[in-house]
Amino acid sequence: MVWSTDVVGAHHVPADGPVLLAANHTGIVDGPILHGVAPRPSHVLVKEEMFVGPVGWVLRAAGQIPVDREGGRSALVAALGVLRRGGLVGVFPEGNRGRGDATSARAGVTWLALNGHAPVVPVAVLGTRRTGESVNHVPGLRRRLHVEFGEPLVLERAPGTSGRAALVEANEAIRVALADLVDRAAARTGLALPTDDPNRERTR
């Protein structure tokens, strides 16, 4: 790999069966990094804008899943198919690249976990973007990166719980687990998250 990447906790990823990797998101290389360090073949949900030219060819050849801006329903269906075949899917619950602190999470990952009967492994990705760098910035050679896999979460709909209530509860459980993992990993490694969110600041 072109970067100096430490990988911790890969043993937490189940060796077989459906699995979801839920990672924080700060920069453009997070998807390739997640795909590259996963201990099993992975299918990562990637914005459809990336599927152009040579990069798009590589993404499709590697089995990555394009997500459209209209909600990504087709991507979720494709990802669910991967899970039902016993595969591994990588997602970024925050949706957009930003601070990567998991203060919010979209419900797609939770829908996949509940419908695909897949444990969710939180993943902290640190160092891919620093404060002041664009969300499209590619880290320089040999930059120190850190990827840490946490313990898997098994999410199930409790008897008597409505589908919506189960989704909300499970979604918050994933968000909290991811945020906690990111905080611990950042404190231990000294690789701080960026303090800015270019996407959010550009829309003000």
PDB file of C-alpha atoms in Angstrom:
ATOM      1  CA  MET A   1       0.000   0.000   0.000  1.00  0.00           C
ATOM      2  CA  VAL A   2       1.234   3.506  -0.781  1.00  0.00           C
ATOM      3  CA  TRP A   3       0.461   4.728   2.738  1.00  0.00           C
ATOM      4  CA  SER A   4       1.856   3.616   6.094  1.00  0.00           C
ATOM      5  CA  THR A   5      -1.284   1.913   7.329  1.00  0.00           C
ATOM      6  CA  ASP A   6      -1.730   0.260  10.716  1.00  0.00           C
ATOM      7  CA  VAL A   7      -4.571  -2.262  10.839  1.00  0.00           C
ATOM      8  CA  VAL A   8      -5.927  -3.346  14.226  1.00  0.00           C
ATOM      9  CA  GLY A   9      -8.692  -5.751  15.215  1.00  0.00           C
ATOM     10  CA  ALA A  10      -9.265  -7.489  11.881  1.00  0.00           C
ATOM     11  CA  HIS A  11      -9.963 -10.664  13.881  1.00  0.00           C
ATOM     12  CA  HIS A  12     -13.285  -9.098  14.906  1.00  0.00           C
ATOM     13  CA  VAL A  13     -14.603  -9.603  11.365  1.00  0.00           C
ATOM     14  CA  PRO A  14     -16.436 -12.973  11.199  1.00  0.00           C
ATOM     15  CA  ALA A  15     -14.638 -15.371   8.859  1.00  0.00           C
ATOM     16  CA  ASP A  16     -17.808 -16.331   6.985  1.00  0.00           C
ATOM     17  CA  GLY A  17     -21.459 -15.418   6.593  1.00  0.00           C
ATOM     18  CA  PRO A  18     -22.992 -12.012   5.944  1.00  0.00           C
ATOM     19  CA  VAL A  19     -21.133  -9.078   7.515  1.00  0.00           C
ATOM     20  CA  LEU A  20     -21.486  -5.293   7.386  1.00  0.00           C
ATOM     21  CA  LEU A  21     -18.514  -3.010   7.931  1.00  0.00           C
ATOM     22  CA  ALA A  22     -19.684   0.438   9.128  1.00  0.00           C
ATOM     23  CA  ALA A  23     -16.872   2.999   8.832  1.00  0.00           C
ATOM     24  CA  ASN A  24     -16.534   6.713   9.542  1.00  0.00           C
ATOM     25  CA  HIS A  25     -15.905   8.938   6.547  1.00  0.00           C
ATOM     26  CA  THR A  26     -13.574  11.923   6.144  1.00  0.00           C
ATOM     27  CA  GLY A  27     -11.868  11.643   2.744  1.00  0.00           C
ATOM     28  CA  ILE A  28     -11.979  10.290  -0.768  1.00  0.00           C
ATOM     29  CA  VAL A  29      -9.655   7.321  -0.175  1.00  0.00           C
ATOM     30  CA  ASP A  30     -11.677   5.855   2.715  1.00  0.00           C
ATOM     31  CA  GLY A  31     -13.487   3.437   0.383  1.00  0.00           C
ATOM     32  CA  PRO A  32     -10.348   2.037  -1.263  1.00  0.00           C
ATOM     33  CA  ILE A  33      -8.652   1.820   2.144  1.00  0.00           C
ATOM     34  CA  LEU A  34     -11.586  -0.094   3.643  1.00  0.00           C
ATOM     35  CA  HIS A  35     -11.693  -2.449   0.667  1.00  0.00           C
ATOM     36  CA  GLY A  36      -7.928  -2.957   0.771  1.00  0.00           C
ATOM     37  CA  VAL A  37      -7.610  -3.841   4.463  1.00  0.00           C
ATOM     38  CA  ALA A  38     -10.783  -5.925   4.872  1.00  0.00           C
ATOM     39  CA  PRO A  39      -9.803  -9.497   5.776  1.00  0.00           C
ATOM     40  CA  ARG A  40     -12.376 -10.861   3.313  1.00  0.00           C
ATOM     41  CA  PRO A  41     -13.455  -9.884  -0.216  1.00  0.00           C
ATOM     42  CA  SER A  42     -15.638  -6.807   0.179  1.00  0.00           C
ATOM     43  CA  HIS A  43     -18.242  -4.819  -1.716  1.00  0.00           C
ATOM     44  CA  VAL A  44     -18.170  -1.174  -0.633  1.00  0.00           C
ATOM     45  CA  LEU A  45     -20.957   1.303  -1.401  1.00  0.00           C
ATOM     46  CA  VAL A  46     -19.347   4.156  -3.370  1.00  0.00           C
ATOM     47  CA  LYS A  47     -20.883   7.331  -4.834  1.00  0.00           C
ATOM     48  CA  GLU A  48     -21.807   6.778  -8.471  1.00  0.00           C
ATOM     49  CA  GLU A  49     -19.793   9.849  -9.508  1.00  0.00           C
ATOM     50  CA  MET A  50     -16.655   7.813  -8.904  1.00  0.00           C
ATOM     51  CA  PHE A  51     -17.646   5.247 -11.545  1.00  0.00           C
ATOM     52  CA  VAL A  52     -16.155   7.059 -14.531  1.00  0.00           C
ATOM     53  CA  GLY A  53     -13.063   6.460 -16.645  1.00  0.00           C
ATOM     54  CA  PRO A  54     -10.290   4.138 -15.480  1.00  0.00           C
ATOM     55  CA  VAL A  55     -11.275   4.549 -11.808  1.00  0.00           C
ATOM     56  CA  GLY A  56     -14.809   3.457 -12.585  1.00  0.00           C
ATOM     57  CA  TRP A  57     -13.532   0.403 -14.431  1.00  0.00           C
ATOM     58  CA  VAL A  58     -11.409  -0.587 -11.432  1.00  0.00           C
ATOM     59  CA  LEU A  59     -14.295  -0.072  -9.015  1.00  0.00           C
ATOM     60  CA  ARG A  60     -16.660  -2.212 -11.060  1.00  0.00           C
ATOM     61  CA  ALA A  61     -14.017  -4.902 -11.581  1.00  0.00           C
ATOM     62  CA  ALA A  62     -13.511  -5.009  -7.812  1.00  0.00           C
ATOM     63  CA  GLY A  63     -17.232  -5.507  -7.260  1.00  0.00           C
ATOM     64  CA  GLN A  64     -17.948  -2.157  -5.627  1.00  0.00           C
ATOM     65  CA  ILE A  65     -21.540  -0.892  -5.536  1.00  0.00           C
ATOM     66  CA  PRO A  66     -22.494   2.543  -6.978  1.00  0.00           C
ATOM     67  CA  VAL A  67     -24.828   4.743  -4.903  1.00  0.00           C
ATOM     68  CA  ASP A  68     -26.952   7.388  -6.619  1.00  0.00           C
ATOM     69  CA  ARG A  69     -27.895  10.737  -5.072  1.00  0.00           C
ATOM     70  CA  GLU A  70     -31.617  10.008  -5.161  1.00  0.00           C
ATOM     71  CA  GLY A  71     -31.533   7.832  -2.068  1.00  0.00           C
ATOM     72  CA  GLY A  72     -29.528   4.803  -3.130  1.00  0.00           C
ATOM     73  CA  ARG A  73     -32.398   2.291  -3.153  1.00  0.00           C
ATOM     74  CA  SER A  74     -30.833   0.254  -5.964  1.00  0.00           C
ATOM     75  CA  ALA A  75     -27.521   0.183  -4.076  1.00  0.00           C
ATOM     76  CA  LEU A  76     -29.250  -1.119  -0.944  1.00  0.00           C
ATOM     77  CA  VAL A  77     -30.957  -3.856  -2.944  1.00  0.00           C
ATOM     78  CA  ALA A  78     -27.624  -4.853  -4.509  1.00  0.00           C
ATOM     79  CA  ALA A  79     -25.930  -4.823  -1.094  1.00  0.00           C
ATOM     80  CA  LEU A  80     -28.719  -6.930   0.412  1.00  0.00           C
ATOM     81  CA  GLY A  81     -28.154  -9.476  -2.346  1.00  0.00           C
ATOM     82  CA  VAL A  82     -24.463  -9.669  -1.399  1.00  0.00           C
ATOM     83  CA  LEU A  83     -25.364 -10.241   2.253  1.00  0.00           C
ATOM     84  CA  ARG A  84     -27.912 -12.932   1.419  1.00  0.00           C
ATOM     85  CA  ARG A  85     -25.168 -14.735  -0.508  1.00  0.00           C
ATOM     86  CA  GLY A  86     -23.036 -14.663   2.636  1.00  0.00           C
ATOM     87  CA  GLY A  87     -20.808 -11.788   1.530  1.00  0.00           C
ATOM     88  CA  LEU A  88     -19.275  -8.730   3.164  1.00  0.00           C
ATOM     89  CA  VAL A  89     -20.504  -5.189   2.504  1.00  0.00           C
ATOM     90  CA  GLY A  90     -18.791  -1.950   3.516  1.00  0.00           C
ATOM     91  CA  VAL A  91     -20.824   1.198   4.166  1.00  0.00           C
ATOM     92  CA  PHE A  92     -20.294   4.724   5.481  1.00  0.00           C
ATOM     93  CA  PRO A  93     -23.284   5.487   7.743  1.00  0.00           C
ATOM     94  CA  GLU A  94     -22.529   9.244   7.759  1.00  0.00           C
ATOM     95  CA  GLY A  95     -23.159   9.335   4.013  1.00  0.00           C
ATOM     96  CA  ASN A  96     -20.886  12.226   3.083  1.00  0.00           C
ATOM     97  CA  ARG A  97     -17.222  12.834   3.779  1.00  0.00           C
ATOM     98  CA  GLY A  98     -16.820  15.249   6.674  1.00  0.00           C
ATOM     99  CA  ARG A  99     -15.433  15.242  10.195  1.00  0.00           C
ATOM    100  CA  GLY A 100     -15.832  11.492  10.573  1.00  0.00           C
ATOM    101  CA  ASP A 101     -17.000  11.722  14.176  1.00  0.00           C
ATOM    102  CA  ALA A 102     -20.209   9.719  13.600  1.00  0.00           C
ATOM    103  CA  THR A 103     -22.487  12.339  15.138  1.00  0.00           C
ATOM    104  CA  SER A 104     -25.123  11.202  12.647  1.00  0.00           C
ATOM    105  CA  ALA A 105     -25.919   8.018  10.763  1.00  0.00           C
ATOM    106  CA  ARG A 106     -28.270   7.257   7.921  1.00  0.00           C
ATOM    107  CA  ALA A 107     -30.620   4.324   8.261  1.00  0.00           C
ATOM    108  CA  GLY A 108     -29.393   2.371   5.215  1.00  0.00           C
ATOM    109  CA  VAL A 109     -26.787   0.405   7.158  1.00  0.00           C
ATOM    110  CA  THR A 110     -29.387  -0.508   9.790  1.00  0.00           C
ATOM    111  CA  TRP A 111     -31.915  -1.595   7.174  1.00  0.00           C
ATOM    112  CA  LEU A 112     -29.252  -3.835   5.672  1.00  0.00           C
ATOM    113  CA  ALA A 113     -28.281  -5.274   9.055  1.00  0.00           C
ATOM    114  CA  LEU A 114     -31.853  -6.130  10.031  1.00  0.00           C
ATOM    115  CA  ASN A 115     -32.971  -7.436   6.638  1.00  0.00           C
ATOM    116  CA  GLY A 116     -29.683  -9.148   5.786  1.00  0.00           C
ATOM    117  CA  HIS A 117     -29.330 -10.672   9.274  1.00  0.00           C
ATOM    118  CA  ALA A 118     -25.748  -9.430   9.312  1.00  0.00           C
ATOM    119  CA  PRO A 119     -23.603  -8.474  12.292  1.00  0.00           C
ATOM    120  CA  VAL A 120     -22.217  -4.934  12.057  1.00  0.00           C
ATOM    121  CA  VAL A 121     -18.503  -4.359  12.628  1.00  0.00           C
ATOM    122  CA  PRO A 122     -17.685  -0.683  13.330  1.00  0.00           C
ATOM    123  CA  VAL A 123     -14.489   0.534  11.636  1.00  0.00           C
ATOM    124  CA  ALA A 124     -12.468   3.630  12.527  1.00  0.00           C
ATOM    125  CA  VAL A 125     -10.508   5.087   9.601  1.00  0.00           C
ATOM    126  CA  LEU A 126      -8.056   7.801  10.669  1.00  0.00           C
ATOM    127  CA  GLY A 127      -5.520   9.978   8.887  1.00  0.00           C
ATOM    128  CA  THR A 128      -6.996  10.078   5.394  1.00  0.00           C
ATOM    129  CA  ARG A 129      -7.905  13.769   5.707  1.00  0.00           C
ATOM    130  CA  ARG A 130      -6.471  16.477   7.931  1.00  0.00           C
ATOM    131  CA  THR A 131      -7.995  19.796   8.955  1.00  0.00           C
ATOM    132  CA  GLY A 132      -7.926  22.204   6.023  1.00  0.00           C
ATOM    133  CA  GLU A 133      -7.648  19.518   3.348  1.00  0.00           C
ATOM    134  CA  SER A 134     -10.383  19.036   0.772  1.00  0.00           C
ATOM    135  CA  VAL A 135     -12.649  16.008   1.074  1.00  0.00           C
ATOM    136  CA  ASN A 136     -11.226  15.057  -2.350  1.00  0.00           C
ATOM    137  CA  HIS A 137      -7.611  15.312  -1.162  1.00  0.00           C
ATOM    138  CA  VAL A 138      -5.471  12.207  -1.734  1.00  0.00           C
ATOM    139  CA  PRO A 139      -2.991  11.698   1.125  1.00  0.00           C
ATOM    140  CA  GLY A 140       0.681  11.910   0.268  1.00  0.00           C
ATOM    141  CA  LEU A 141       2.888   8.855   0.012  1.00  0.00           C
ATOM    142  CA  ARG A 142       3.766   7.176   3.292  1.00  0.00           C
ATOM    143  CA  ARG A 143       1.276   9.201   5.308  1.00  0.00           C
ATOM    144  CA  ARG A 144       0.423   7.374   8.518  1.00  0.00           C
ATOM    145  CA  LEU A 145      -3.091   5.951   8.480  1.00  0.00           C
ATOM    146  CA  HIS A 146      -4.883   3.822  11.041  1.00  0.00           C
ATOM    147  CA  VAL A 147      -7.777   1.417  10.519  1.00  0.00           C
ATOM    148  CA  GLU A 148      -9.351  -0.251  13.531  1.00  0.00           C
ATOM    149  CA  PHE A 149     -12.107  -2.879  13.547  1.00  0.00           C
ATOM    150  CA  GLY A 150     -14.333  -3.029  16.621  1.00  0.00           C
ATOM    151  CA  GLU A 151     -16.371  -5.865  18.094  1.00  0.00           C
ATOM    152  CA  PRO A 152     -19.379  -6.886  15.990  1.00  0.00           C
ATOM    153  CA  LEU A 153     -22.878  -5.794  16.915  1.00  0.00           C
ATOM    154  CA  VAL A 154     -25.726  -8.259  16.469  1.00  0.00           C
ATOM    155  CA  LEU A 155     -28.952  -6.351  15.883  1.00  0.00           C
ATOM    156  CA  GLU A 156     -32.369  -7.966  15.998  1.00  0.00           C
ATOM    157  CA  ARG A 157     -35.926  -6.701  16.078  1.00  0.00           C
ATOM    158  CA  ALA A 158     -37.307  -7.413  19.527  1.00  0.00           C
ATOM    159  CA  PRO A 159     -40.710  -9.135  19.762  1.00  0.00           C
ATOM    160  CA  GLY A 160     -43.528  -6.605  19.852  1.00  0.00           C
ATOM    161  CA  THR A 161     -41.345  -3.806  18.505  1.00  0.00           C
ATOM    162  CA  SER A 162     -42.517  -1.957  15.407  1.00  0.00           C
ATOM    163  CA  GLY A 163     -40.290  -1.979  12.370  1.00  0.00           C
ATOM    164  CA  ARG A 164     -39.679   1.759  12.627  1.00  0.00           C
ATOM    165  CA  ALA A 165     -38.847   1.633  16.346  1.00  0.00           C
ATOM    166  CA  ALA A 166     -36.451  -1.249  15.772  1.00  0.00           C
ATOM    167  CA  LEU A 167     -34.758   0.672  12.967  1.00  0.00           C
ATOM    168  CA  VAL A 168     -34.312   3.814  15.081  1.00  0.00           C
ATOM    169  CA  GLU A 169     -32.977   1.876  18.081  1.00  0.00           C
ATOM    170  CA  ALA A 170     -30.555  -0.204  16.030  1.00  0.00           C
ATOM    171  CA  ASN A 171     -29.371   2.830  14.069  1.00  0.00           C
ATOM    172  CA  GLU A 172     -28.446   4.672  17.250  1.00  0.00           C
ATOM    173  CA  ALA A 173     -26.642   1.587  18.571  1.00  0.00           C
ATOM    174  CA  ILE A 174     -24.493   1.494  15.424  1.00  0.00           C
ATOM    175  CA  ARG A 175     -23.795   5.234  15.558  1.00  0.00           C
ATOM    176  CA  VAL A 176     -22.759   5.125  19.229  1.00  0.00           C
ATOM    177  CA  ALA A 177     -20.522   2.082  18.733  1.00  0.00           C
ATOM    178  CA  LEU A 178     -18.800   3.718  15.762  1.00  0.00           C
ATOM    179  CA  ALA A 179     -18.373   7.082  17.515  1.00  0.00           C
ATOM    180  CA  ASP A 180     -16.909   5.404  20.602  1.00  0.00           C
ATOM    181  CA  LEU A 181     -14.472   3.353  18.524  1.00  0.00           C
ATOM    182  CA  VAL A 182     -13.334   6.421  16.571  1.00  0.00           C
ATOM    183  CA  ASP A 183     -12.824   8.403  19.802  1.00  0.00           C
ATOM    184  CA  ARG A 184     -10.792   5.645  21.436  1.00  0.00           C
ATOM    185  CA  ALA A 185      -8.675   5.011  18.346  1.00  0.00           C
ATOM    186  CA  ALA A 186      -7.944   8.720  17.865  1.00  0.00           C
ATOM    187  CA  ALA A 187      -6.932   9.153  21.508  1.00  0.00           C
ATOM    188  CA  ARG A 188      -4.673   6.099  21.459  1.00  0.00           C
ATOM    189  CA  THR A 189      -2.951   6.799  18.136  1.00  0.00           C
ATOM    190  CA  GLY A 190      -2.773  10.582  18.279  1.00  0.00           C
ATOM    191  CA  LEU A 191      -4.344  10.754  14.803  1.00  0.00           C
ATOM    192  CA  ALA A 192      -6.940  13.452  15.304  1.00  0.00           C
ATOM    193  CA  LEU A 193     -10.062  13.798  13.179  1.00  0.00           C
ATOM    194  CA  PRO A 194     -10.288  16.930  11.009  1.00  0.00           C
ATOM    195  CA  THR A 195     -12.074  19.756  12.836  1.00  0.00           C
ATOM    196  CA  ASP A 196     -13.720  21.113   9.680  1.00  0.00           C
ATOM    197  CA  ASP A 197     -16.468  19.772   7.431  1.00  0.00           C
ATOM    198  CA  PRO A 198     -15.997  21.274   3.940  1.00  0.00           C
ATOM    199  CA  ASN A 199     -19.274  19.836   2.652  1.00  0.00           C
ATOM    200  CA  ARG A 200     -21.332  21.422   5.427  1.00  0.00           C
ATOM    201  CA  GLU A 201     -19.472  24.733   5.349  1.00  0.00           C
ATOM    202  CA  ARG A 202     -19.877  25.025   1.566  1.00  0.00           C
ATOM    203  CA  THR A 203     -23.681  24.888   1.872  1.00  0.00           C
ATOM    204  CA  ARG A 204     -23.952  27.704   4.429  1.00  0.00           C
TER     205      ARG A 204
END
